[in-house]
Amino acid sequence: MFSTLSVSQTGLNTSKYAIENVSNNQANRNTPGYKKRVADLSEIRLNGVHITGQGVNFGGISRVTSQYMYDKFMQEATKANYLDKSSNMLGGIEKIFAETDSSGFSVDLNRYFQSVESLRTNPSSEVNRSYMQTQGAVIVESLQNLYSSIEKQAQIEKVELKTDVKKVNQILKEIADINVKIEKYDPSVNDLLDKRDLLELELSKFVDVDINRDAGFYEIKIGGVAAVSNNIFHKEIEIEDRLTPQIDKFNHIRQNADGSSTVFDALKYNSDFTLKTPSYDADDTITYKLNNEFSVSVTIGETIIGDWDGDPNTALTTMTVDNDNLTRAFMVKINSDPNMSKLVTAHNGEYTLDASGNKIPMYPNSDNYLKIESNLPGVENEFTGRFSIERKTDPVTIIKREVIYKNENESKIAQSDTVLTILDQDLNLKSGSMRAQVENLATSNPNNKFQKYLDQLDQFAQTLADVNSSYIRVGENDYVYGRDASEAHNTAPFPPNGGDIVNMNLFSGSSIKTLKFDKNAVNDLSQQNLDYLATLQWKDNLSFKSGAQNSNDVNSTSFVEFYRNLKVGVSTDKEEASYGFEVQDAIANNLGTAYNEVVKVNSDDEMIDLMKFQAAFSANAQVISAVDEMIQTLLGMKR
């Protein structure tokens, strides 16, 4: 009888706890991050002669969850956040390129071409001349506005990235603090686990996370780097700007059979490693051109005073230029030029650094090859340089032309990368909104859409400046287009028998930032010049790559079509990101819905549980009352 009383007492207490749990579930049904609680009930182990059982054991309250579904939901949600952020960023760029029938770069470009045609039709009209001068300046300004607007958008994203990094660091700190409490108050930590789950979900909006919840161990990795281990917050995520200077090397590298390599000076050797013949003489013109704006020339036999050994610690010397010191002569001239020296520094081959950080050439007393570096690192300090050579039999008779470009394989392009680190380890983000920001703030990242659009604008500017600078007329309506192609044109006739390079210099520069329009050059345009310029509007085989014009380039097109393709590319990228987000968001939402069906409080289920536990409570109370009456009766009989 007393065992029956004990069994009912356990049932009564258990039902009471279960009813309280149902009440708590209902009270927290709308609490963010709250997961349904269930009472852990089990039969008390049989002992001795109690063959009918010893009652029910209340093992506490546990959360209803599915770690697999939760982690999968976070993985898909963070992918959706990446695509959502990408779509929003590209939406900002798309607005920059938005145009109307009366405004936008397409309109400005068309007006410029119209101004050229008007002046060509009536070259004596001052009105037409003034109109062309105005429209030439307008397209430069319009291009530069597009470029700077994209840069401003990137700066906005960088400011937002800094804010997001602060949020992420705060979340990581809070998780570490919660882990301290979990260790302290275990096992009564359901509310703390809910808070931690909610913080993990918030964290996954920004970055992809890899969470290890093995028994007795907890770790969060971001981009493959540990950020939190148990209750230890290792170090805050930091933003680091890495700027790489541009380095142009004018050389050829031959790989030898024994595995060694031989370096050849591109000024003196051809790409097949044969010596350029004949040797340069005093009639030849050798010129280095920077950004299609500045130039220096070296002539065999001239005397130059300068830093011939390239060592800033030694005195200046005087030397006469010959074929043996030609490369060093260019080093001296480039470094002495007031315009070039602000942008670049030339070196005679490789160098070492002394204790003061000065660059000391390894082989200062002989020509190696020309190595030209930007003075400041970063993509904003990139430059374009090349050599043009005219071989002559006398000061005016040209017999050969040649252009020498840098060794693309050996040279380095300028880079400006924004990276995230923890303890000097780079975070390799795979998804999350911060991945979209970081990859569009790193010029070396192949997924950088911002830089792709900037590069295309630079290509447009480079080609615009090139073909509006110089040309060679080779027929009634046939031309060698552009300064690069003209200087590389090596087909007779040569001056003074024809084939003269006609320099108009309407535009100069090799990028948007260096692009300039010389309105005074409009005053000097001849009818032949205007006839040439008029063909540019309709020419549909312009190549928009650095170097000489190549009409056989598979990607060649017209100015109008190139810009139209750029605009279409921006819109296409935006639509692809938006569509990708819609698909990924649907996947994440479906997983979230399925997960919530498992963990969220369902009022109908709770009411059923309430009725069950109330019935159990009442039944156990009735049993206790019946046993009590039986005991009272037995006690009365005994008296």
PDB file of N, CA and C in Angstrom, residues 550-585:
ATOM      1  N   ASN A 550      44.670  45.708 -83.032  1.00  0.00           N
ATOM      2  CA  ASN A 550      44.687  44.437 -83.751  1.00  0.00           C
ATOM      3  C   ASN A 550      43.278  44.155 -84.245  1.00  0.00           C
ATOM      4  N   SER A 551      43.045  44.409 -85.520  1.00  0.00           N
ATOM      5  CA  SER A 551      41.702  44.237 -86.082  1.00  0.00           C
ATOM      6  C   SER A 551      41.279  42.780 -86.126  1.00  0.00           C
ATOM      7  N   ASN A 552      42.220  41.847 -85.947  1.00  0.00           N
ATOM      8  CA  ASN A 552      41.905  40.416 -85.963  1.00  0.00           C
ATOM      9  C   ASN A 552      41.542  39.882 -84.581  1.00  0.00           C
ATOM     10  N   ASP A 553      41.564  40.741 -83.596  1.00  0.00           N
ATOM     11  CA  ASP A 553      41.182  40.332 -82.247  1.00  0.00           C
ATOM     12  C   ASP A 553      39.726  39.862 -82.262  1.00  0.00           C
ATOM     13  N   VAL A 554      39.473  38.666 -81.724  1.00  0.00           N
ATOM     14  CA  VAL A 554      38.118  38.102 -81.764  1.00  0.00           C
ATOM     15  C   VAL A 554      37.137  38.942 -80.953  1.00  0.00           C
ATOM     16  N   ASN A 555      37.647  39.730 -80.021  1.00  0.00           N
ATOM     17  CA  ASN A 555      36.777  40.563 -79.188  1.00  0.00           C
ATOM     18  C   ASN A 555      36.710  42.007 -79.668  1.00  0.00           C
ATOM     19  N   SER A 556      37.253  42.266 -80.855  1.00  0.00           N
ATOM     20  CA  SER A 556      37.254  43.641 -81.354  1.00  0.00           C
ATOM     21  C   SER A 556      35.824  44.098 -81.635  1.00  0.00           C
ATOM     22  N   THR A 557      35.596  45.381 -81.440  1.00  0.00           N
ATOM     23  CA  THR A 557      34.261  45.945 -81.620  1.00  0.00           C
ATOM     24  C   THR A 557      34.387  47.456 -81.774  1.00  0.00           C
ATOM     25  N   SER A 558      33.287  48.163 -81.718  1.00  0.00           N
ATOM     26  CA  SER A 558      33.301  49.621 -81.836  1.00  0.00           C
ATOM     27  C   SER A 558      33.243  50.255 -80.452  1.00  0.00           C
ATOM     28  N   PHE A 559      33.472  51.559 -80.405  1.00  0.00           N
ATOM     29  CA  PHE A 559      33.366  52.278 -79.129  1.00  0.00           C
ATOM     30  C   PHE A 559      31.956  52.147 -78.546  1.00  0.00           C
ATOM     31  N   VAL A 560      30.969  52.381 -79.393  1.00  0.00           N
ATOM     32  CA  VAL A 560      29.580  52.339 -78.922  1.00  0.00           C
ATOM     33  C   VAL A 560      29.224  50.949 -78.424  1.00  0.00           C
ATOM     34  N   GLU A 561      29.617  49.935 -79.184  1.00  0.00           N
ATOM     35  CA  GLU A 561      29.261  48.562 -78.811  1.00  0.00           C
ATOM     36  C   GLU A 561      30.020  48.112 -77.565  1.00  0.00           C
ATOM     37  N   PHE A 562      31.261  48.534 -77.428  1.00  0.00           N
ATOM     38  CA  PHE A 562      32.033  48.159 -76.235  1.00  0.00           C
ATOM     39  C   PHE A 562      31.362  48.697 -74.978  1.00  0.00           C
ATOM     40  N   TYR A 563      30.961  49.959 -75.032  1.00  0.00           N
ATOM     41  CA  TYR A 563      30.308  50.535 -73.852  1.00  0.00           C
ATOM     42  C   TYR A 563      28.943  49.894 -73.618  1.00  0.00           C
ATOM     43  N   ARG A 564      28.233  49.595 -74.699  1.00  0.00           N
ATOM     44  CA  ARG A 564      26.935  48.931 -74.541  1.00  0.00           C
ATOM     45  C   ARG A 564      27.125  47.556 -73.889  1.00  0.00           C
ATOM     46  N   ASN A 565      28.144  46.832 -74.306  1.00  0.00           N
ATOM     47  CA  ASN A 565      28.418  45.521 -73.708  1.00  0.00           C
ATOM     48  C   ASN A 565      28.776  45.642 -72.229  1.00  0.00           C
ATOM     49  N   LEU A 566      29.478  46.720 -71.889  1.00  0.00           N
ATOM     50  CA  LEU A 566      29.803  46.956 -70.477  1.00  0.00           C
ATOM     51  C   LEU A 566      28.527  47.149 -69.670  1.00  0.00           C
ATOM     52  N   LYS A 567      27.625  47.978 -70.170  1.00  0.00           N
ATOM     53  CA  LYS A 567      26.360  48.217 -69.469  1.00  0.00           C
ATOM     54  C   LYS A 567      25.536  46.936 -69.362  1.00  0.00           C
ATOM     55  N   VAL A 568      25.472  46.187 -70.448  1.00  0.00           N
ATOM     56  CA  VAL A 568      24.717  44.930 -70.435  1.00  0.00           C
ATOM     57  C   VAL A 568      25.343  43.952 -69.444  1.00  0.00           C
ATOM     58  N   GLY A 569      26.671  43.945 -69.389  1.00  0.00           N
ATOM     59  CA  GLY A 569      27.359  43.066 -68.445  1.00  0.00           C
ATOM     60  C   GLY A 569      27.017  43.383 -67.005  1.00  0.00           C
ATOM     61  N   VAL A 570      26.932  44.678 -66.695  1.00  0.00           N
ATOM     62  CA  VAL A 570      26.559  45.089 -65.336  1.00  0.00           C
ATOM     63  C   VAL A 570      25.155  44.603 -65.006  1.00  0.00           C
ATOM     64  N   SER A 571      24.219  44.825 -65.930  1.00  0.00           N
ATOM     65  CA  SER A 571      22.834  44.404 -65.697  1.00  0.00           C
ATOM     66  C   SER A 571      22.719  42.889 -65.604  1.00  0.00           C
ATOM     67  N   THR A 572      23.477  42.188 -66.443  1.00  0.00           N
ATOM     68  CA  THR A 572      23.445  40.724 -66.407  1.00  0.00           C
ATOM     69  C   THR A 572      23.975  40.194 -65.084  1.00  0.00           C
ATOM     70  N   ASP A 573      25.082  40.759 -64.629  1.00  0.00           N
ATOM     71  CA  ASP A 573      25.636  40.340 -63.335  1.00  0.00           C
ATOM     72  C   ASP A 573      24.634  40.576 -62.217  1.00  0.00           C
ATOM     73  N   LYS A 574      23.945  41.725 -62.277  1.00  0.00           N
ATOM     74  CA  LYS A 574      22.940  42.040 -61.254  1.00  0.00           C
ATOM     75  C   LYS A 574      21.794  41.035 -61.296  1.00  0.00           C
ATOM     76  N   GLU A 575      21.294  40.730 -62.481  1.00  0.00           N
ATOM     77  CA  GLU A 575      20.170  39.808 -62.602  1.00  0.00           C
ATOM     78  C   GLU A 575      20.562  38.400 -62.171  1.00  0.00           C
ATOM     79  N   GLU A 576      21.775  37.979 -62.519  1.00  0.00           N
ATOM     80  CA  GLU A 576      22.224  36.643 -62.117  1.00  0.00           C
ATOM     81  C   GLU A 576      22.324  36.538 -60.601  1.00  0.00           C
ATOM     82  N   ALA A 577      22.845  37.590 -59.974  1.00  0.00           N
ATOM     83  CA  ALA A 577      22.946  37.581 -58.513  1.00  0.00           C
ATOM     84  C   ALA A 577      21.560  37.592 -57.875  1.00  0.00           C
ATOM     85  N   SER A 578      20.643  38.374 -58.433  1.00  0.00           N
ATOM     86  CA  SER A 578      19.285  38.449 -57.890  1.00  0.00           C
ATOM     87  C   SER A 578      18.564  37.115 -58.041  1.00  0.00           C
ATOM     88  N   TYR A 579      18.702  36.502 -59.211  1.00  0.00           N
ATOM     89  CA  TYR A 579      18.062  35.202 -59.427  1.00  0.00           C
ATOM     90  C   TYR A 579      18.678  34.143 -58.516  1.00  0.00           C
ATOM     91  N   GLY A 580      19.999  34.176 -58.411  1.00  0.00           N
ATOM     92  CA  GLY A 580      20.665  33.230 -57.516  1.00  0.00           C
ATOM     93  C   GLY A 580      20.195  33.377 -56.085  1.00  0.00           C
ATOM     94  N   PHE A 581      19.986  34.645 -55.670  1.00  0.00           N
ATOM     95  CA  PHE A 581      19.492  34.875 -54.310  1.00  0.00           C
ATOM     96  C   PHE A 581      18.082  34.323 -54.140  1.00  0.00           C
ATOM     97  N   GLU A 582      17.209  34.547 -55.128  1.00  0.00           N
ATOM     98  CA  GLU A 582      15.833  34.057 -55.019  1.00  0.00           C
ATOM     99  C   GLU A 582      15.803  32.540 -54.861  1.00  0.00           C
ATOM    100  N   VAL A 583      16.608  31.850 -55.657  1.00  0.00           N
ATOM    101  CA  VAL A 583      16.649  30.388 -55.573  1.00  0.00           C
ATOM    102  C   VAL A 583      17.219  29.938 -54.234  1.00  0.00           C
ATOM    103  N   GLN A 584      18.349  30.540 -53.848  1.00  0.00           N
ATOM    104  CA  GLN A 584      19.003  30.135 -52.606  1.00  0.00           C
ATOM    105  C   GLN A 584      18.158  30.501 -51.393  1.00  0.00           C
ATOM    106  N   ASP A 585      17.496  31.644 -51.455  1.00  0.00           N
ATOM    107  CA  ASP A 585      16.649  32.062 -50.336  1.00  0.00           C
ATOM    108  C   ASP A 585      15.483  31.101 -50.157  1.00  0.00           C
TER     109      ASP A 585
END
